[in-house]
PDB file of C-alpha atoms in Angstrom:
ATOM      1  CA  UNK A   1      77.145 -67.509  74.625  1.00 56.00           C
ATOM      2  CA  UNK A   2      75.743 -63.614  74.341  1.00 65.00           C
ATOM      3  CA  UNK A   3      73.222 -63.008  76.889  1.00 72.00           C
ATOM      4  CA  UNK A   4      71.126 -59.568  76.015  1.00 79.00           C
ATOM      5  CA  UNK A   5      71.481 -57.109  79.766  1.00 81.00           C
ATOM      6  CA  UNK A   6      68.440 -55.153  79.578  1.00 84.00           C
ATOM      7  CA  UNK A   7      67.858 -51.806  81.952  1.00 85.00           C
ATOM      8  CA  UNK A   8      64.524 -52.870  83.494  1.00 88.00           C
ATOM      9  CA  UNK A   9      61.602 -51.196  85.640  1.00 89.00           C
ATOM     10  CA  UNK A  10      59.068 -52.102  87.648  1.00 90.00           C
ATOM     11  CA  UNK A  11      55.104 -50.286  88.170  1.00 90.00           C
ATOM     12  CA  UNK A  12      56.944 -48.981  90.857  1.00 86.00           C
ATOM     13  CA  UNK A  13      60.306 -47.571  89.154  1.00 83.00           C
ATOM     14  CA  UNK A  14      62.486 -49.833  90.972  1.00 85.00           C
ATOM     15  CA  UNK A  15      65.416 -50.316  88.693  1.00 83.00           C
ATOM     16  CA  UNK A  16      66.949 -53.240  88.309  1.00 82.00           C
ATOM     17  CA  UNK A  17      68.774 -55.521  85.934  1.00 81.00           C
ATOM     18  CA  UNK A  18      68.066 -58.417  83.748  1.00 83.00           C
ATOM     19  CA  UNK A  19      69.954 -60.510  81.233  1.00 82.00           C
ATOM     20  CA  UNK A  20      69.020 -62.855  79.170  1.00 82.00           C
ATOM     21  CA  UNK A  21      69.383 -64.588  75.420  1.00 81.00           C
ATOM     22  CA  UNK A  22      67.710 -62.237  72.896  1.00 82.00           C
ATOM     23  CA  UNK A  23      65.261 -59.483  72.741  1.00 84.00           C
ATOM     24  CA  UNK A  24      63.084 -62.556  71.984  1.00 86.00           C
ATOM     25  CA  UNK A  25      64.100 -64.352  75.277  1.00 86.00           C
ATOM     26  CA  UNK A  26      62.644 -61.498  76.987  1.00 87.00           C
ATOM     27  CA  UNK A  27      59.272 -60.663  76.055  1.00 89.00           C
ATOM     28  CA  UNK A  28      59.499 -64.547  76.090  1.00 89.00           C
ATOM     29  CA  UNK A  29      59.486 -64.366  79.660  1.00 88.00           C
ATOM     30  CA  UNK A  30      57.132 -61.659  80.512  1.00 88.00           C
ATOM     31  CA  UNK A  31      54.064 -62.728  78.996  1.00 90.00           C
ATOM     32  CA  UNK A  32      54.193 -66.062  80.951  1.00 87.00           C
ATOM     33  CA  UNK A  33      54.603 -62.985  84.113  1.00 85.00           C
ATOM     34  CA  UNK A  34      58.783 -65.035  84.703  1.00 86.00           C
ATOM     35  CA  UNK A  35      59.822 -61.251  85.020  1.00 88.00           C
ATOM     36  CA  UNK A  36      59.835 -59.797  88.158  1.00 87.00           C
ATOM     37  CA  UNK A  37      61.083 -56.818  90.237  1.00 85.00           C
ATOM     38  CA  UNK A  38      63.839 -58.384  92.678  1.00 82.00           C
ATOM     39  CA  UNK A  39      62.530 -55.472  94.659  1.00 79.00           C
ATOM     40  CA  UNK A  40      59.132 -55.904  95.472  1.00 82.00           C
ATOM     41  CA  UNK A  41      58.143 -58.936  92.685  1.00 83.00           C
ATOM     42  CA  UNK A  42      55.707 -57.081  90.248  1.00 86.00           C
ATOM     43  CA  UNK A  43      55.976 -58.819  87.267  1.00 88.00           C
ATOM     44  CA  UNK A  44      55.120 -55.216  85.491  1.00 91.00           C
ATOM     45  CA  UNK A  45      57.956 -55.045  84.465  1.00 90.00           C
ATOM     46  CA  UNK A  46      59.322 -52.593  81.358  1.00 90.00           C
ATOM     47  CA  UNK A  47      62.459 -51.731  79.464  1.00 87.00           C
ATOM     48  CA  UNK A  48      64.031 -48.681  80.531  1.00 81.00           C
ATOM     49  CA  UNK A  49      66.342 -46.408  77.869  1.00 74.00           C
ATOM     50  CA  UNK A  50      69.129 -48.398  78.629  1.00 62.00           C
ATOM     51  CA  UNK A  51      72.557 -48.433  76.192  1.00 56.00           C
ATOM     52  CA  UNK A  52      72.284 -51.741  74.114  1.00 53.00           C
ATOM     53  CA  UNK A  53      75.499 -53.981  75.729  1.00 51.00           C
ATOM     54  CA  UNK A  54      76.385 -57.623  75.983  1.00 51.00           C
ATOM     55  CA  UNK A  55      77.956 -59.387  78.573  1.00 49.00           C
ATOM     56  CA  UNK A  56      80.246 -62.768  76.415  1.00 52.00           C
ATOM     57  CA  UNK A  57      81.019 -65.903  78.166  1.00 49.00           C
ATOM     58  CA  UNK A  58      84.170 -64.953  77.205  1.00 47.00           C
ATOM     59  CA  UNK A  59      83.298 -62.151  79.918  1.00 45.00           C
ATOM     60  CA  UNK A  60      84.392 -59.754  77.673  1.00 42.00           C
ATOM     61  CA  UNK A  61      82.212 -56.518  77.377  1.00 41.00           C
ATOM     62  CA  UNK A  62      80.671 -55.828  73.861  1.00 40.00           C
ATOM     63  CA  UNK A  63      83.428 -52.463  73.750  1.00 38.00           C
ATOM     64  CA  UNK A  64      84.703 -50.212  76.055  1.00 37.00           C
ATOM     65  CA  UNK A  65      83.476 -46.796  74.795  1.00 39.00           C
ATOM     66  CA  UNK A  66      80.734 -48.352  74.802  1.00 38.00           C
ATOM     67  CA  UNK A  67      81.268 -49.556  77.904  1.00 35.00           C
ATOM     68  CA  UNK A  68      82.353 -45.853  79.858  1.00 37.00           C
ATOM     69  CA  UNK A  69      79.933 -44.295  78.476  1.00 38.00           C
ATOM     70  CA  UNK A  70      76.561 -46.274  78.664  1.00 37.00           C
ATOM     71  CA  UNK A  71      74.776 -44.294  81.820  1.00 40.00           C
ATOM     72  CA  UNK A  72      74.282 -46.301  85.292  1.00 38.00           C
ATOM     73  CA  UNK A  73      70.865 -47.286  86.746  1.00 40.00           C
ATOM     74  CA  UNK A  74      69.790 -44.958  88.722  1.00 44.00           C
ATOM     75  CA  UNK A  75      66.667 -45.751  91.514  1.00 45.00           C
ATOM     76  CA  UNK A  76      64.086 -43.408  91.473  1.00 49.00           C
ATOM     77  CA  UNK A  77      64.677 -40.834  93.891  1.00 54.00           C
ATOM     78  CA  UNK A  78      63.751 -41.288  97.760  1.00 55.00           C
ATOM     79  CA  UNK A  79      64.943 -45.437  97.125  1.00 57.00           C
ATOM     80  CA  UNK A  80      69.322 -45.650  96.687  1.00 66.00           C
ATOM     81  CA  UNK A  81      70.600 -49.007  95.348  1.00 68.00           C
ATOM     82  CA  UNK A  82      71.782 -49.895  98.465  1.00 72.00           C
ATOM     83  CA  UNK A  83      68.801 -49.239 100.205  1.00 73.00           C
ATOM     84  CA  UNK A  84      67.396 -51.258  97.345  1.00 72.00           C
ATOM     85  CA  UNK A  85      70.258 -53.678  98.204  1.00 75.00           C
ATOM     86  CA  UNK A  86      69.951 -54.462 101.136  1.00 78.00           C
ATOM     87  CA  UNK A  87      66.200 -54.662 101.229  1.00 75.00           C
ATOM     88  CA  UNK A  88      66.984 -57.640  99.081  1.00 77.00           C
ATOM     89  CA  UNK A  89      69.389 -59.159 101.187  1.00 79.00           C
ATOM     90  CA  UNK A  90      66.637 -58.854 104.481  1.00 79.00           C
ATOM     91  CA  UNK A  91      64.736 -60.578 102.668  1.00 78.00           C
ATOM     92  CA  UNK A  92      66.801 -63.494 101.581  1.00 80.00           C
ATOM     93  CA  UNK A  93      67.873 -63.822 105.501  1.00 83.00           C
ATOM     94  CA  UNK A  94      63.843 -63.726 106.236  1.00 82.00           C
ATOM     95  CA  UNK A  95      63.992 -66.772 103.899  1.00 82.00           C
ATOM     96  CA  UNK A  96      66.933 -68.336 105.677  1.00 85.00           C
ATOM     97  CA  UNK A  97      66.031 -68.111 109.191  1.00 87.00           C
ATOM     98  CA  UNK A  98      62.018 -69.019 109.286  1.00 89.00           C
ATOM     99  CA  UNK A  99      60.194 -72.017 108.310  1.00 92.00           C
ATOM    100  CA  UNK A 100      57.273 -71.346 105.052  1.00 91.00           C
ATOM    101  CA  UNK A 101      53.891 -72.598 106.284  1.00 93.00           C
ATOM    102  CA  UNK A 102      52.077 -71.614 103.444  1.00 91.00           C
ATOM    103  CA  UNK A 103      48.419 -71.182 103.753  1.00 93.00           C
ATOM    104  CA  UNK A 104      48.817 -72.011 107.792  1.00 95.00           C
ATOM    105  CA  UNK A 105      50.729 -69.339 109.254  1.00 93.00           C
ATOM    106  CA  UNK A 106      47.172 -68.261 111.039  1.00 94.00           C
ATOM    107  CA  UNK A 107      46.631 -71.860 113.465  1.00 96.00           C
ATOM    108  CA  UNK A 108      50.693 -72.607 113.251  1.00 95.00           C
ATOM    109  CA  UNK A 109      51.066 -68.779 115.325  1.00 93.00           C
ATOM    110  CA  UNK A 110      47.724 -69.183 117.054  1.00 95.00           C
ATOM    111  CA  UNK A 111      49.525 -73.117 118.082  1.00 95.00           C
ATOM    112  CA  UNK A 112      52.881 -71.072 119.101  1.00 93.00           C
ATOM    113  CA  UNK A 113      50.783 -68.556 121.393  1.00 93.00           C
ATOM    114  CA  UNK A 114      49.610 -70.715 122.955  1.00 94.00           C
ATOM    115  CA  UNK A 115      51.749 -73.687 123.535  1.00 94.00           C
ATOM    116  CA  UNK A 116      50.713 -76.221 121.053  1.00 96.00           C
ATOM    117  CA  UNK A 117      53.853 -76.120 119.776  1.00 94.00           C
ATOM    118  CA  UNK A 118      57.554 -74.723 119.666  1.00 93.00           C
ATOM    119  CA  UNK A 119      58.195 -71.638 118.664  1.00 90.00           C
ATOM    120  CA  UNK A 120      60.100 -70.624 115.981  1.00 91.00           C
ATOM    121  CA  UNK A 121      60.369 -68.294 112.689  1.00 90.00           C
ATOM    122  CA  UNK A 122      57.557 -69.024 110.369  1.00 91.00           C
ATOM    123  CA  UNK A 123      56.502 -67.430 106.909  1.00 89.00           C
ATOM    124  CA  UNK A 124      53.085 -67.930 105.103  1.00 89.00           C
ATOM    125  CA  UNK A 125      49.510 -65.943 103.906  1.00 89.00           C
ATOM    126  CA  UNK A 126      47.283 -64.945 105.585  1.00 89.00           C
ATOM    127  CA  UNK A 127      43.601 -63.059 104.850  1.00 88.00           C
ATOM    128  CA  UNK A 128      43.957 -59.375 105.914  1.00 85.00           C
ATOM    129  CA  UNK A 129      40.866 -60.468 108.070  1.00 91.00           C
ATOM    130  CA  UNK A 130      42.714 -63.497 109.985  1.00 91.00           C
ATOM    131  CA  UNK A 131      45.793 -60.776 110.117  1.00 87.00           C
ATOM    132  CA  UNK A 132      42.618 -58.658 112.179  1.00 88.00           C
ATOM    133  CA  UNK A 133      41.631 -61.263 114.568  1.00 92.00           C
ATOM    134  CA  UNK A 134      45.930 -62.589 115.705  1.00 90.00           C
ATOM    135  CA  UNK A 135      46.724 -58.959 116.235  1.00 88.00           C
ATOM    136  CA  UNK A 136      42.662 -59.148 118.767  1.00 90.00           C
ATOM    137  CA  UNK A 137      44.534 -62.042 119.863  1.00 91.00           C
ATOM    138  CA  UNK A 138      47.638 -60.345 120.886  1.00 90.00           C
ATOM    139  CA  UNK A 139      50.012 -61.990 118.796  1.00 89.00           C
ATOM    140  CA  UNK A 140      51.983 -60.191 116.733  1.00 86.00           C
ATOM    141  CA  UNK A 141      52.380 -60.878 113.174  1.00 86.00           C
ATOM    142  CA  UNK A 142      54.694 -58.212 110.460  1.00 81.00           C
ATOM    143  CA  UNK A 143      52.980 -58.056 106.607  1.00 77.00           C
ATOM    144  CA  UNK A 144      55.585 -58.662 104.684  1.00 75.00           C
ATOM    145  CA  UNK A 145      55.888 -58.224 100.358  1.00 72.00           C
ATOM    146  CA  UNK A 146      59.208 -61.577 100.161  1.00 68.00           C
ATOM    147  CA  UNK A 147      60.344 -60.549  96.026  1.00 63.00           C
ATOM    148  CA  UNK A 148      60.814 -63.380  94.440  1.00 64.00           C
ATOM    149  CA  UNK A 149      64.475 -63.222  93.999  1.00 60.00           C
ATOM    150  CA  UNK A 150      64.670 -63.974  97.479  1.00 61.00           C
ATOM    151  CA  UNK A 151      63.007 -67.521  97.398  1.00 63.00           C
ATOM    152  CA  UNK A 152      66.156 -68.337  94.501  1.00 61.00           C
ATOM    153  CA  UNK A 153      69.452 -69.003  95.038  1.00 58.00           C
ATOM    154  CA  UNK A 154      71.983 -66.993  93.888  1.00 49.00           C
ATOM    155  CA  UNK A 155      74.089 -67.286  90.701  1.00 44.00           C
TER     156      UNK A 155
END
């Protein structure tokens, strides 16, 4: 089976590749909000300008000429591909080494701070007001947007 490889950009101009069964598959997934930037999680994704290419299940590419002339994706100015890869690796490490407590984040952080439960790495959601209250109480928190790609296994 051949997969269509597209160069994609989010609204912040992070560049990444997407592999789809067809052009229609890309548009279908995009319309359902399933295509997200692995750097920031943005689902406002558009196709970039690229030479068309296919990945075939046998590992062959379309042609040597097309592969040789296809432009490499260029990250936006000031954001290198190495930085993007490093950020994704860090985000995956955070996911692997913390417990997701969801919307109970503020209460769990307080329980740990006041010695009601053992300290451990947690992540979750807190409103801006909850975050401000935690900081006022001397509880260190770090707002961090984890890209969806960090939440999924590597293929």
